[in-house]
Structures are given as C-alpha cells and as structure tokens.
Amino acid sequence: MEISIDEFRLLGEFIYRKVGIRFEENKIYFLNRRVGSRMQSLNMSTVKDYISYIRFLDKGEELQHLVNLITVNETYFFREYEQLRAFAEICIPEIIKHKRMNADYKIRIWSAGCSSGEEPYTLAIILREMIDNIDQWNIEIHATDIDKNILKDAGNAVYSDRSVKEVPEEYFNKYFSALPNNTYKLADKAKNMVTFSHQNLSDKQQLRQFRAFDFIFCRNVLIYFDEKSRKDVVDHFYTALNQGGYVFLGSSESAGRITTAFKIKRAGDMLVYCKES
Amino acid sequence: MNELIDNLNGADESNRVYAAQDIADTGDNSYVLPLVEQLLRENSLIVKDAIISSLCCLDCMQTFITLYSFLQSRDAYLRNHAVIIFVSQKDNAVSYLTDKFESADNEVKKLILDILFEIGSDKAASAIRSYLNITSDNVQIAVIEYLGRLKDTACIEDMVTLLQTSREPMLCTAILSAFININDKNTIIRVLSILKEDESIFNNNLYLPQILRLSVLVGNCNEIIKALLSVTDIYIYAEDIVSAIEDAKHRFTDIVKESKLRDLLFIIAKSADVDVEIRIHAADLLILASDNNNMEDHYIFQLGCLFLNHNDLQVTGVRLLAIDGSCDAMSSIQTFIKSTRNDELRNLCSDILIEKG
C-alpha cells in the first residue's frame, strides 16, 4: 500500500503537532512503504482513518510505533554519527581545555533515556579516544532509563551484530570481543566508565537530583512527551548543566524550539546547544 | 505557598526555574502577581521562560493591565511573550483587548490582531472582522490577511467592495490572497469577472500569482492551462506555477499529463536558477505524469541524472531513475552507489537495484 504525498503531508502535520518532529519531505519516499504496511496491517485504508485511530483509540502505543518508523529504527553504537563527531572533535576539546586551565579533572555526562546502553558506551569509547592521559581524569557517565529490564541488559554490555554495525573498525577491534551466537562483549575499560540507574524523566523530584553535568544526551526520547512536560525536562537540562556545558537532543529535535535559553553554536557542520559561560 | 514564592524570588537560578514549574502545577491563580513581578526583575532567560510557561497555565485576568503595558514595551521579549500569554487566556483576552483596540497605536493594534488570530475563536474572528474598514493601510492589510487565514466567510461582501474601490496594490493583493484562503467558489468566480473588467489589475504581473491560483480554483481545465502557459517570467513565478499545477490536479487529475505543462515543469525542474524545493516539487509532478509505457518520455531519465549531481536533489534523482527503470537508469544508480557516502541513499539504491533485478 502506497500513501500519496498529500496524505503523507497530512500525517506529517499530525506528527509535528503531537510530538514536535518535523521530518523532511525527501524522506517520504524512504518511509512510504513502511508506514503503508503498518496501516495495511491495521486495516486502515486512508491516512485520515489512521490519524483518527491514533487520536481517539490508541493509548500511546501506536503513536510510539509510528514515531519509531519515521525517526529511528533501533538504537546502535555510534548512531547519528555526525552529531557524535561534533561532540568528539569540537565540544570535548573545548571542555577539556577549559577544565585544564582551572585544574578541574572531572567530567560528568548524563545519557538520559539510555535504553540498552549503546549510547553511553559509545560516549565512553569516544572519550577514551579523544582524551590524552585519560587516567588523569575522573570521568562519570550516568545512564538512566525508565525501563528496568532494559537497564539489566545494558549492564551486561553484550550486543548483537546489529548494535555494532556502525562501530568504526579500529574501535571495534579495540573495544569488542566476539562471543558465541554472533554477539560481542564490550571491553571493561569502556564498560566500567558507565553507571546505570532507573529514572523517570516525568518525575520532577527525581529529575532534579541530577545536576552538574558537562554534557547531557537525550536523543529521540522527548518526542513522546507533551509540550509542557518536554519544556520542563529541557529547562531542567539547562539547570543541570555546568556553565559551558552542552545538551544533545536527536538530530530531528530542536532545543531552540523548546527554550531560547541555550546558545546555538556551530560545531563543524552541526548546530549544537550550549549553556553559555 | 510561601516556600514557592521564596524560591521564586531566591538567589539560586535552578530553584527559581523549579518554583515557576511547580507553581504551574498548582493551578493556583494567586501566584499570578508574584510571577509577573518576578518576570520584571528577572535576568535569567531560562527563568523568564519558565515563568511565561507557568503564566500560560493560569488565569491572568487580574494582571491584564500589566500585560497590556508589555505590548507597548521597548523590550521585544516582553512584547512577544505578552502576546503568548494573552493567547493562552482565550476569550477573556478577546473582551479586554477589543476594548483597548481603538485607543492603541498601530503597532499595538497589529499585536492585538496577532493575538486575536492565534486565539481563533468565533468571538476573536468577529472582533477582527469589525476592523475591516480601519483607516490605517498596514493594519487593514493585517486584518484582511487574518480573515483569509481564518477562512471567514462573513467578511466576503465587505472585501469585494474594498477590492472594487481600492487601488492600493498591497491591499488588493491581500484581498485576493484572502479569497484564495477562504476558497468560496461563487465569490472567486465573481471576483475574477470583476478583475477581467479592469486590465490594470488583470494584466498586472503584480497580481499574477493570486490570479493564477484563483483561476485554478474555479476555471475549467483549458482555462487553467491557458493561464499557466501565458506566464512569461517562468523562473520568477516558478513556485506559483508549480503550486498552481499542484492545486489544479486536485480538480483535474490528468492535467499533469498535458504535454505543454510537462514541458513547463521540466524547464522549471532542470533550472539551477530555481529553488531546490520547487525543483523537487516540479519533479514530483512529472513523476505523477509519467507513463511507464511511454518510451519516448526522456524527462524522467534526464532529470534523474541531472539531480544526482546535486546534494539536495539526490534522493529525488534516485527516485526518478527508479521510475524510469531503464538499463541506463539502473546503470546510473550503480555508478552513484560507488560514489556516494550517504548510507541512507546507498541503502535506498541497493533496495531499488534488488527490486528491479
């Protein structure tokens, strides 16, 4: 089943109003079949029927399913590579330089909505590769998620082929060892840099305990929040950052659209959001 | 309550943000005045944003006088956010602001119109309509624009009268655009016949985009094609031409197959002087028009190859070649896979090659 461009624009507007994601029209062609198949499996013949279903009958699962179809398929190491490159090549050196000048050798990172751990472990690998004399530094990567079961998996640090498919070969050889059944275990030197804990981003009191970070990653998580909740969380991210710290949302999300408090800076080809010093 | 107020006024920026958030959650309107007072003192943008957000969750009628003064402030942040807060107050704000409208200066009048439009209720629309004959041109144009965007049919007669009596180009353009948005067929037919009687408007390129779109909404297929082909400055009006064809196909699904319109779309799509988005839109329309059995259709293949050389057009280029489906097209895709570093495009091309065998 193929959806017409007009129908897809209708769906795009609905998604934008619901979750604040604007997806590019040139991706229509990529996604047409996936969304069309989904509609067919639900016996929906028109986009209007599909939207009505999500609006009036769905309890959130179908919207989540749809957003997954149009944003990301899965989580994996080094996802959204260009953004990570900006983090690695521009943001880290800047923070390191500033901290060295102040004889401050502590770096704190928060991966909010870490799922099965690929993101915080990716950050650990990047830090190990980008910071000279890393043993001189006290690095804390705090990874949180609302799903307790997935946090257990994350702690094991064992991954399938699909999770590691985008790991650059040099890093793969350095940080992963093969296990049976086409799985791979992350090396302890990266694994031990990450601490996992349960957290609900909607729980304000719990959220407010997390403070004093140099980097916050919360990618493709807030899309499921309503406007007010999303703003409350991003406002907290601002207060939770140290001066000069950075927040990274998903590449299709915009912190600037949620609050004007962050300063937008160019890091290579990317725009990044910084809490100004 | 005291603890929240103490935190709102305190030295710690984070606590001020949290206090504003927590106040919103209380739904207690007695916090409105302390929030506004803190807003006036506050230096931190994050706290100000949190306060604004909180005020939007509360009934702010008791502080409308102060908020109205923000509309006149030299501080753009206060002006813009007063608009946001008033909008959140819905019809309560309509009553208050309509009382203030006559005495306001033109800049504040426009802000009031912005607010009324965003509220968008029947009461707000009625208020906007009541200002249709205001003497200030700029304010009047804003009124007309908003009535069009609200698709307000109650203003049609007054707007037709204005069109017949005014010669101010911006005003006429605004009225025609409003009729497009309102999209009342009988009115459009009437307006087009009024325009045809006045060559100073009908043949004036200034009004061409609007006349084109009005014609598309009510004209028959031949009239629409004739209107489109009569446009001489194709590159200047490329977007209007493509939009007009897009609109026309809703009424006449086969209009995109007209050979002269396809020629026109091809010229627009291949031109480097036209914006990328318009070129993609033109290509999309050509794809709709393409007939896979017509082996003489070279446009799809030519455009596909041309688009592969432009970063922003590559996805559409691949689509075009996929639709063309010829051996040459598949060969172009294979060559492209080897040169591109874009993972998504490589995957798309691989899928296409597998599908086409």
XYZ file of C-alpha atoms in Angstrom:
634
model
C 0.000 0.000 0.000
C 1.447 3.369 -1.021
C 0.481 6.654 0.529
C 0.176 9.746 -1.644
C 2.317 12.775 -0.975
C -0.753 14.765 0.095
C -1.651 12.093 2.617
C 1.877 11.965 3.888
C 1.925 15.719 4.377
C -1.290 15.381 6.390
C 0.347 12.722 8.521
C 3.476 14.834 8.853
C 1.475 17.773 10.197
C -0.256 15.487 12.693
C 3.047 14.085 13.901
C 4.527 17.559 14.197
C 1.593 18.724 16.336
C 1.761 15.611 18.500
C 5.480 15.199 19.096
C 7.168 18.228 17.597
C 9.120 16.341 14.984
C 9.292 17.822 11.527
C 10.508 15.236 9.104
C 11.881 16.186 5.748
C 9.705 15.617 2.748
C 12.510 13.998 0.854
C 12.242 11.153 3.352
C 8.680 10.456 2.246
C 9.954 8.055 -0.325
C 12.033 6.172 2.242
C 9.160 5.789 4.626
C 6.183 5.342 2.370
C 6.313 1.585 2.293
C 6.922 1.165 5.992
C 4.036 3.347 7.081
C 1.812 1.976 4.332
C 2.497 -1.573 5.512
C 1.710 -0.597 9.060
C -1.605 0.924 8.007
C -2.427 -2.142 5.978
C -1.769 -4.412 8.947
C -4.286 -2.347 10.932
C -6.815 -2.456 8.074
C -6.606 1.302 7.648
C -7.183 2.349 4.071
C -6.677 6.094 4.458
C -4.356 8.312 6.408
C -7.389 10.076 7.907
C -8.578 6.768 9.377
C -5.104 6.119 10.720
C -4.898 9.546 12.338
C -8.377 9.090 13.868
C -7.281 5.769 15.277
C -4.200 7.267 16.891
C -6.110 10.257 18.175
C -9.149 8.536 19.646
C -8.485 4.847 20.160
C -4.795 4.472 20.735
C -3.359 4.657 24.251
C 0.032 5.773 23.050
C 1.461 2.555 21.647
C 0.568 3.192 18.026
C 1.881 6.735 18.139
C 5.097 5.396 19.564
C 5.215 2.783 16.827
C 4.660 5.405 14.147
C 7.272 7.737 15.553
C 9.728 4.819 15.633
C 9.023 4.212 11.953
C 9.726 7.759 10.969
C 12.610 8.545 13.264
C 14.838 5.702 14.197
C 14.599 2.002 13.622
C 16.705 0.903 16.506
C 19.462 2.007 18.792
C 23.033 1.075 17.971
C 26.571 2.200 18.683
C 27.616 5.466 17.029
C 24.096 6.346 15.984
C 23.795 9.861 14.495
C 27.448 9.866 13.655
C 27.719 13.495 12.563
C 26.392 14.719 15.881
C 28.829 12.489 17.743
C 31.630 13.783 15.609
C 30.760 17.358 16.640
C 30.782 16.176 20.246
C 34.132 14.449 19.831
C 36.030 16.929 17.701
C 34.676 20.271 18.866
C 32.843 20.057 22.182
C 35.126 17.699 24.116
C 38.348 19.559 23.290
C 36.719 22.834 24.300
C 35.560 21.483 27.650
C 38.895 19.744 28.281
C 40.831 22.913 27.574
C 38.683 24.949 29.902
C 38.893 22.380 32.692
C 42.670 22.020 32.413
C 43.024 25.774 32.787
C 41.113 25.504 36.041
C 42.886 22.320 37.188
C 39.482 20.589 37.154
C 39.861 16.961 36.025
C 36.296 15.812 36.400
C 33.883 15.242 33.515
C 30.273 14.261 34.070
C 27.955 13.099 31.309
C 24.323 12.125 31.504
C 22.732 9.830 28.932
C 19.020 10.284 29.609
C 16.865 7.557 28.104
C 19.844 5.258 27.535
C 17.819 2.155 26.605
C 20.129 -0.863 26.192
C 23.289 1.176 26.703
C 24.670 1.681 23.225
C 24.716 5.452 23.595
C 26.538 5.805 26.932
C 29.041 3.131 25.936
C 29.612 4.958 22.649
C 30.340 8.105 24.645
C 32.792 6.141 26.789
C 34.656 4.941 23.695
C 34.757 8.434 22.254
C 36.119 9.897 25.475
C 38.831 7.262 25.646
C 39.842 8.053 22.095
C 39.743 11.823 22.368
C 41.304 12.498 25.759
C 45.027 12.136 26.231
C 46.153 10.692 29.581
C 42.624 9.645 30.360
C 43.672 8.071 33.656
C 44.334 11.594 34.868
C 40.615 12.303 34.575
C 37.679 11.390 36.781
C 35.005 10.568 34.211
C 31.440 9.728 35.190
C 28.869 8.667 32.623
C 25.453 8.385 34.212
C 22.999 6.455 32.088
C 19.337 6.421 33.031
C 16.168 4.895 31.681
C 12.607 4.267 32.781
C 12.717 0.615 31.719
C 14.297 -1.506 34.481
C 14.512 -4.624 32.352
C 16.448 -2.941 29.633
C 18.832 -1.481 32.184
C 19.795 -5.018 33.231
C 20.714 -5.836 29.630
C 22.647 -2.607 29.393
C 24.729 -3.516 32.392
C 25.805 -6.789 30.757
C 27.283 -4.893 27.792
C 26.783 -7.768 25.361
C 25.492 -6.843 21.910
C 24.300 -8.327 18.654
C 25.597 -7.719 15.134
C 23.010 -5.031 14.529
C 24.067 -2.954 17.507
C 27.713 -2.847 16.492
C 27.312 -2.494 12.726
C 28.282 1.190 12.696
C 31.279 0.949 15.018
C 34.379 2.087 13.132
C 36.601 -0.905 12.536
C 39.520 0.410 14.552
C 37.314 0.890 17.624
C 35.557 -2.406 17.101
C 38.853 -4.294 17.228
C 39.936 -2.333 20.269
C 36.774 -2.462 22.378
C 34.817 -5.565 21.437
C 35.494 -9.270 21.754
C 33.478 -11.918 19.979
C 31.243 -14.301 21.896
C 29.231 -17.259 20.610
C 25.971 -16.690 18.666
C 27.276 -13.615 16.864
C 27.359 -11.459 19.964
C 30.044 -9.128 21.160
C 31.146 -8.041 24.581
C 32.333 -4.547 25.331
C 35.724 -4.241 26.971
C 35.773 -3.422 30.668
C 37.854 -0.297 30.132
C 34.826 1.298 28.430
C 32.107 -0.615 30.298
C 33.316 0.468 33.706
C 33.021 4.146 32.837
C 29.215 3.920 32.810
C 26.798 3.704 35.731
C 23.182 2.735 35.058
C 20.178 3.738 37.133
C 16.426 3.832 36.883
C 14.863 7.217 36.259
C 11.552 8.606 35.083
C 12.020 11.925 33.294
C 8.438 12.851 34.164
C 9.200 12.595 37.868
C 10.333 16.118 38.655
C 11.674 15.428 42.110
C 13.776 12.529 40.865
C 14.928 14.527 37.868
C 16.070 17.460 39.927
C 18.578 15.328 41.812
C 20.680 15.138 38.651
C 22.938 18.181 38.500
C 26.373 19.452 37.491
C 26.901 17.821 34.105
C 29.210 18.880 31.309
C 27.211 17.024 28.652
C 23.658 15.773 28.528
C 22.418 13.422 25.825
C 18.698 12.886 25.480
C 18.145 11.782 21.924
C 14.793 10.789 20.468
C 13.216 10.464 23.906
C 11.355 13.726 24.414
C 9.385 13.198 21.225
C 6.993 11.100 23.290
C 6.336 13.901 25.771
C 3.613 16.547 25.623
C 4.691 20.136 25.136
C 4.667 21.221 28.756
C 6.472 18.128 30.027
C 9.058 18.433 27.278
C 9.714 22.035 28.251
C 10.010 21.162 31.921
C 12.587 18.484 31.150
C 14.656 20.682 28.833
C 14.507 23.529 31.352
C 15.906 21.108 33.888
C 18.655 20.058 31.481
C 19.689 23.696 31.348
C 19.876 23.993 35.107
C 21.601 20.586 35.332
C 24.425 21.671 33.038
C 27.601 23.339 34.190
C 28.425 26.667 32.575
C 29.687 25.982 29.070
C 28.044 22.557 29.025
C 26.210 21.056 26.048
C 22.896 19.325 25.560
C 22.342 16.944 22.646
C 18.848 16.044 21.527
C 18.052 13.917 18.473
C 19.032 15.391 15.112
C 15.363 15.871 14.219
C 14.642 17.643 17.523
C 15.344 21.255 18.319
C 16.173 22.529 21.795
C 15.764 26.048 20.444
C 12.145 25.328 19.715
C 11.566 24.346 23.340
C 13.512 27.081 25.102
C 15.526 30.066 23.986
C 17.903 29.847 26.940
C 20.538 27.762 25.177
C 23.092 29.383 22.948
C 23.294 27.853 19.489
C 26.820 27.273 18.287
C 28.242 25.811 15.135
C 30.376 22.716 15.598
C 31.600 21.681 12.180
C 28.508 21.031 10.074
C 26.252 20.690 13.110
C 24.426 23.157 15.305
C 24.850 22.423 19.000
C 23.196 23.837 22.125
C 25.320 25.247 24.881
C 24.709 26.775 28.286
C 26.666 29.921 27.894
C 29.505 30.608 30.320
C 2.730 28.940 49.131
C 5.409 30.897 50.932
C 8.082 28.372 50.104
C 7.327 28.557 46.406
C 7.381 32.361 46.472
C 10.653 32.342 48.453
C 12.235 30.043 45.866
C 10.817 32.090 43.014
C 12.465 35.187 44.433
C 15.618 33.453 45.656
C 19.219 33.684 44.536
C 19.517 30.205 43.028
C 18.598 30.153 39.336
C 17.682 26.467 39.344
C 15.347 26.895 42.290
C 13.639 29.801 40.564
C 13.043 27.621 37.488
C 11.670 24.799 39.610
C 9.469 27.180 41.582
C 7.929 28.513 38.367
C 7.338 24.943 37.142
C 5.787 23.890 40.444
C 3.551 26.953 40.533
C 2.153 25.959 37.151
C 1.323 22.550 38.575
C -0.647 24.086 41.473
C -3.105 25.806 39.119
C -3.445 28.466 41.820
C -4.147 31.887 40.303
C -2.976 33.696 43.413
C 0.567 33.132 42.149
C -0.005 35.221 39.043
C 1.018 38.561 40.504
C 4.220 37.221 42.122
C 5.116 35.573 38.804
C 4.666 38.798 36.869
C 6.616 40.763 39.465
C 9.484 38.297 39.252
C 9.343 38.394 35.457
C 10.027 42.116 35.561
C 13.030 41.677 37.852
C 14.421 38.519 36.301
C 17.704 38.474 34.362
C 17.907 34.776 33.564
C 16.304 33.766 30.281
C 15.610 30.217 31.445
C 13.725 31.507 34.478
C 11.789 34.011 32.396
C 10.787 31.232 30.009
C 9.644 29.096 32.930
C 7.599 31.991 34.336
C 5.932 32.618 30.965
C 5.133 28.946 30.662
C 3.622 28.997 34.134
C 1.524 32.100 33.469
C 0.090 30.405 30.393
C -1.307 27.703 32.678
C -3.075 30.173 34.967
C -5.924 32.690 34.718
C -4.149 36.024 34.338
C -7.127 38.393 34.153
C -6.064 40.178 37.318
C -2.875 41.258 35.609
C -4.157 42.149 32.135
C -3.366 45.820 32.702
C 0.290 44.981 33.296
C 0.394 42.513 30.393
C -1.129 45.143 28.119
C 1.637 47.528 29.077
C 4.109 44.850 27.926
C 2.647 45.162 24.436
C 3.908 48.725 24.432
C 7.296 47.868 25.915
C 10.566 48.542 24.095
C 11.692 45.128 25.323
C 10.950 42.708 22.482
C 10.967 39.744 24.854
C 8.180 41.262 26.955
C 6.166 42.252 23.885
C 6.418 38.850 22.243
C 5.690 36.948 25.406
C 2.787 39.159 26.378
C 1.273 38.015 23.075
C 1.833 34.388 24.064
C 0.259 34.877 27.489
C -2.766 36.735 26.113
C -3.327 33.963 23.568
C -3.392 31.439 26.392
C -6.192 33.414 28.035
C -8.537 32.872 25.060
C -11.890 34.718 25.029
C -11.145 36.536 28.290
C -8.354 38.271 26.411
C -10.617 38.999 23.417
C -13.011 41.048 25.543
C -10.228 43.014 27.196
C -8.235 43.709 24.039
C -11.170 44.756 21.870
C -11.894 47.438 24.467
C -8.323 48.669 24.095
C -8.064 48.458 20.311
C -9.363 51.871 19.271
C -7.061 53.795 21.557
C -3.965 51.741 20.732
C -1.261 52.871 18.311
C -0.810 50.989 15.035
C 1.967 48.744 16.305
C -0.059 47.655 19.312
C -3.128 47.241 17.086
C -1.156 44.737 14.997
C -0.084 42.853 18.100
C -3.702 42.707 19.231
C -4.632 41.319 15.832
C -1.869 38.716 16.176
C -3.364 37.669 19.499
C -6.924 37.536 18.196
C -5.844 35.449 15.230
C -3.963 32.969 17.381
C -6.948 32.635 19.705
C -9.036 31.993 16.607
C -12.405 31.636 18.355
C -15.651 32.893 16.804
C -15.520 35.846 19.170
C -11.975 36.649 18.071
C -12.888 36.360 14.384
C -15.850 38.640 14.871
C -13.578 41.193 16.533
C -11.084 41.072 13.661
C -13.885 41.449 11.146
C -15.130 44.579 12.858
C -11.807 46.263 11.987
C -12.016 45.660 8.229
C -12.557 49.299 7.340
C -9.899 50.726 9.593
C -8.119 53.703 8.060
C -4.534 52.579 8.559
C -3.403 50.617 5.463
C -0.944 48.380 7.280
C -3.415 47.437 9.978
C -6.137 46.897 7.408
C -3.893 44.543 5.432
C -3.227 42.562 8.607
C -6.993 42.350 9.247
C -7.598 41.076 5.704
C -4.788 38.547 5.920
C -6.074 37.141 9.166
C -9.675 36.957 7.990
C -8.429 34.982 4.986
C -6.423 32.611 7.128
C -9.421 32.120 9.402
C -11.480 31.347 6.271
C -14.013 33.874 7.457
C -16.940 33.947 5.019
C -18.871 36.670 6.838
C -16.434 39.293 5.562
C -16.738 38.417 1.861
C -19.119 41.167 0.778
C -17.121 43.867 2.509
C -13.912 42.559 0.954
C -15.420 42.510 -2.550
C -16.459 46.136 -2.049
C -12.961 47.012 -0.880
C -11.454 45.333 -3.943
C -13.698 47.328 -6.245
C -12.955 50.663 -4.582
C -9.278 50.421 -3.716
C -6.282 50.824 -5.986
C -3.645 50.222 -3.323
C -1.623 47.244 -4.668
C -0.697 45.653 -1.329
C -4.299 45.879 -0.208
C -5.612 44.322 -3.440
C -3.037 41.562 -3.226
C -4.021 40.858 0.373
C -7.705 40.709 -0.561
C -7.078 38.312 -3.437
C -4.938 36.095 -1.185
C -7.699 36.120 1.404
C -10.222 34.944 -1.195
C -7.859 32.095 -2.091
C -7.726 31.009 1.540
C -11.483 31.349 2.027
C -11.989 29.356 -1.206
C -15.642 30.160 -1.764
C -16.263 29.225 -5.410
C -19.060 31.687 -6.139
C -17.055 34.531 -4.707
C -13.991 33.598 -6.733
C -15.984 33.467 -9.983
C -17.420 36.872 -9.185
C -14.020 38.311 -8.285
C -12.395 37.002 -11.462
C -15.077 38.617 -13.596
C -14.564 41.896 -11.709
C -10.827 41.637 -12.371
C -11.247 40.850 -16.056
C -13.109 44.109 -16.437
C -10.106 46.006 -15.109
C -6.991 45.493 -17.224
C -4.872 47.467 -14.806
C -5.248 44.577 -12.400
C -5.810 41.561 -14.632
C -2.746 42.134 -16.793
C -0.582 43.357 -13.964
C 2.166 40.871 -13.111
C 1.975 42.009 -9.523
C -1.289 40.119 -9.160
C -0.346 37.194 -11.363
C 0.271 34.664 -8.542
C -3.114 35.361 -6.995
C -4.983 35.421 -10.318
C -3.337 32.148 -11.272
C -4.393 30.468 -8.071
C -7.908 31.869 -8.243
C -8.229 30.578 -11.802
C -7.068 27.151 -10.696
C -9.726 27.025 -8.022
C -12.673 27.613 -10.373
C -11.547 27.537 -14.012
C -12.047 24.627 -16.373
C -9.041 22.595 -17.448
C -8.394 24.542 -20.653
C -8.666 27.897 -18.914
C -6.164 26.808 -16.317
C -3.681 25.506 -18.888
C -4.040 28.727 -20.878
C -3.411 30.822 -17.773
C -0.324 28.799 -16.852
C 1.159 28.945 -20.325
C 0.611 32.700 -20.511
C 3.160 33.317 -17.754
C 6.220 34.851 -19.379
C 8.678 35.088 -16.472
C 8.797 31.372 -15.740
C 11.728 31.450 -13.341
C 10.390 34.346 -11.273
C 6.985 32.697 -10.990
C 8.237 29.105 -10.849
C 6.867 28.498 -7.392
C 3.480 29.936 -8.296
C 3.302 27.842 -11.459
C 4.189 24.627 -9.678
C 1.798 25.375 -6.792
C -0.952 26.161 -9.280
C -0.452 22.854 -11.091
C -0.409 21.053 -7.728
C -3.735 22.681 -6.794
C -5.203 22.077 -10.248
C -4.541 18.353 -10.122
C -6.934 18.037 -7.178
C -9.722 19.018 -9.555
C -8.299 17.662 -12.776
C -6.172 14.641 -12.003
C -4.856 14.268 -15.552
C -3.853 17.892 -16.015
C -0.239 16.989 -15.237
C -0.214 14.793 -18.335
C -0.766 17.763 -20.660
C 2.375 17.805 -22.791
C 2.875 21.584 -22.666
C 2.548 21.605 -18.877
C 5.026 18.752 -18.658
C 7.413 20.778 -20.817
C 6.950 23.684 -18.423
C 7.580 21.502 -15.365
C 10.690 20.080 -16.987
C 12.087 23.544 -17.674
C 11.500 24.510 -14.047
C 12.879 21.262 -12.625
C 16.126 21.411 -14.544
C 16.820 25.088 -13.906
C 19.611 25.910 -11.473
C 18.025 29.344 -11.028
C 15.042 27.844 -9.249
C 14.969 26.902 -5.568
C 15.690 23.271 -4.834
C 12.336 22.663 -3.163
C 10.443 23.977 -6.156
C 12.537 21.809 -8.476
C 11.721 18.757 -6.369
C 8.045 19.646 -6.401
C 8.134 20.017 -10.200
C 9.863 16.649 -10.475
C 7.205 15.075 -8.220
C 4.517 16.334 -10.564
C 6.393 14.965 -13.559
C 6.589 11.604 -11.840
C 2.821 11.674 -11.439
C 2.510 12.445 -15.108
C 4.939 9.784 -16.246
C 3.579 6.948 -18.203
C 5.788 3.900 -17.832
C 4.687 2.593 -21.196
C 5.754 5.725 -22.987
C 9.277 5.002 -24.078
C 9.633 8.493 -25.509
C 9.448 10.141 -22.118
C 13.004 11.313 -21.675
C 12.285 13.836 -18.960
C 12.372 11.400 -16.072
C 15.733 9.924 -17.036
C 17.306 13.282 -17.883
C 16.208 14.853 -14.634
C 17.266 11.812 -12.666
C 20.814 12.021 -13.976
C 20.915 15.791 -13.510
C 19.674 15.572 -9.928
C 22.309 13.026 -8.897
C 24.892 15.756 -9.264
C 23.255 17.993 -6.691
C 23.419 17.017 -2.997
C 19.967 18.310 -2.145
C 18.360 16.626 -5.131
C 19.936 13.193 -4.985
C 17.038 11.409 -3.276
C 14.662 12.683 -5.931
C 17.217 11.820 -8.592
C 17.307 8.221 -7.414
C 13.515 8.108 -7.364
C 13.345 9.405 -10.912
C 15.799 6.817 -12.175
C 13.960 4.082 -10.314
C 10.745 5.114 -12.001
C 12.431 5.275 -15.375
C 13.623 1.728 -14.778
C 15.667 1.517 -17.975
C 19.046 -0.223 -18.161
C 20.745 3.153 -18.446
C 18.915 4.361 -15.344
C 19.953 1.298 -13.330
C 23.491 1.723 -14.539
C 23.453 5.345 -13.334
C 22.260 4.191 -9.937
C 25.006 1.595 -9.740
C 27.620 4.213 -10.544
C 26.100 6.517 -7.958
C 26.254 3.901 -5.188
C 30.015 3.717 -5.603
C 30.471 7.460 -5.302
C 28.088 8.447 -2.516
C 28.985 8.325 1.176
C 25.399 8.741 2.279
C 24.328 5.493 3.982
C 20.622 6.092 3.570
C 20.997 6.717 -0.139
C 23.209 3.688 -0.610
C 20.605 1.516 1.112
C 17.837 3.015 -0.988
C 19.767 2.412 -4.211
C 20.554 -1.160 -3.211
C 16.877 -1.807 -2.467
C 15.935 -0.438 -5.874
C 18.517 -2.488 -7.737
C 17.411 -5.651 -5.962
C 13.772 -4.895 -6.683
C 14.440 -4.219 -10.344
C 16.516 -7.378 -10.560
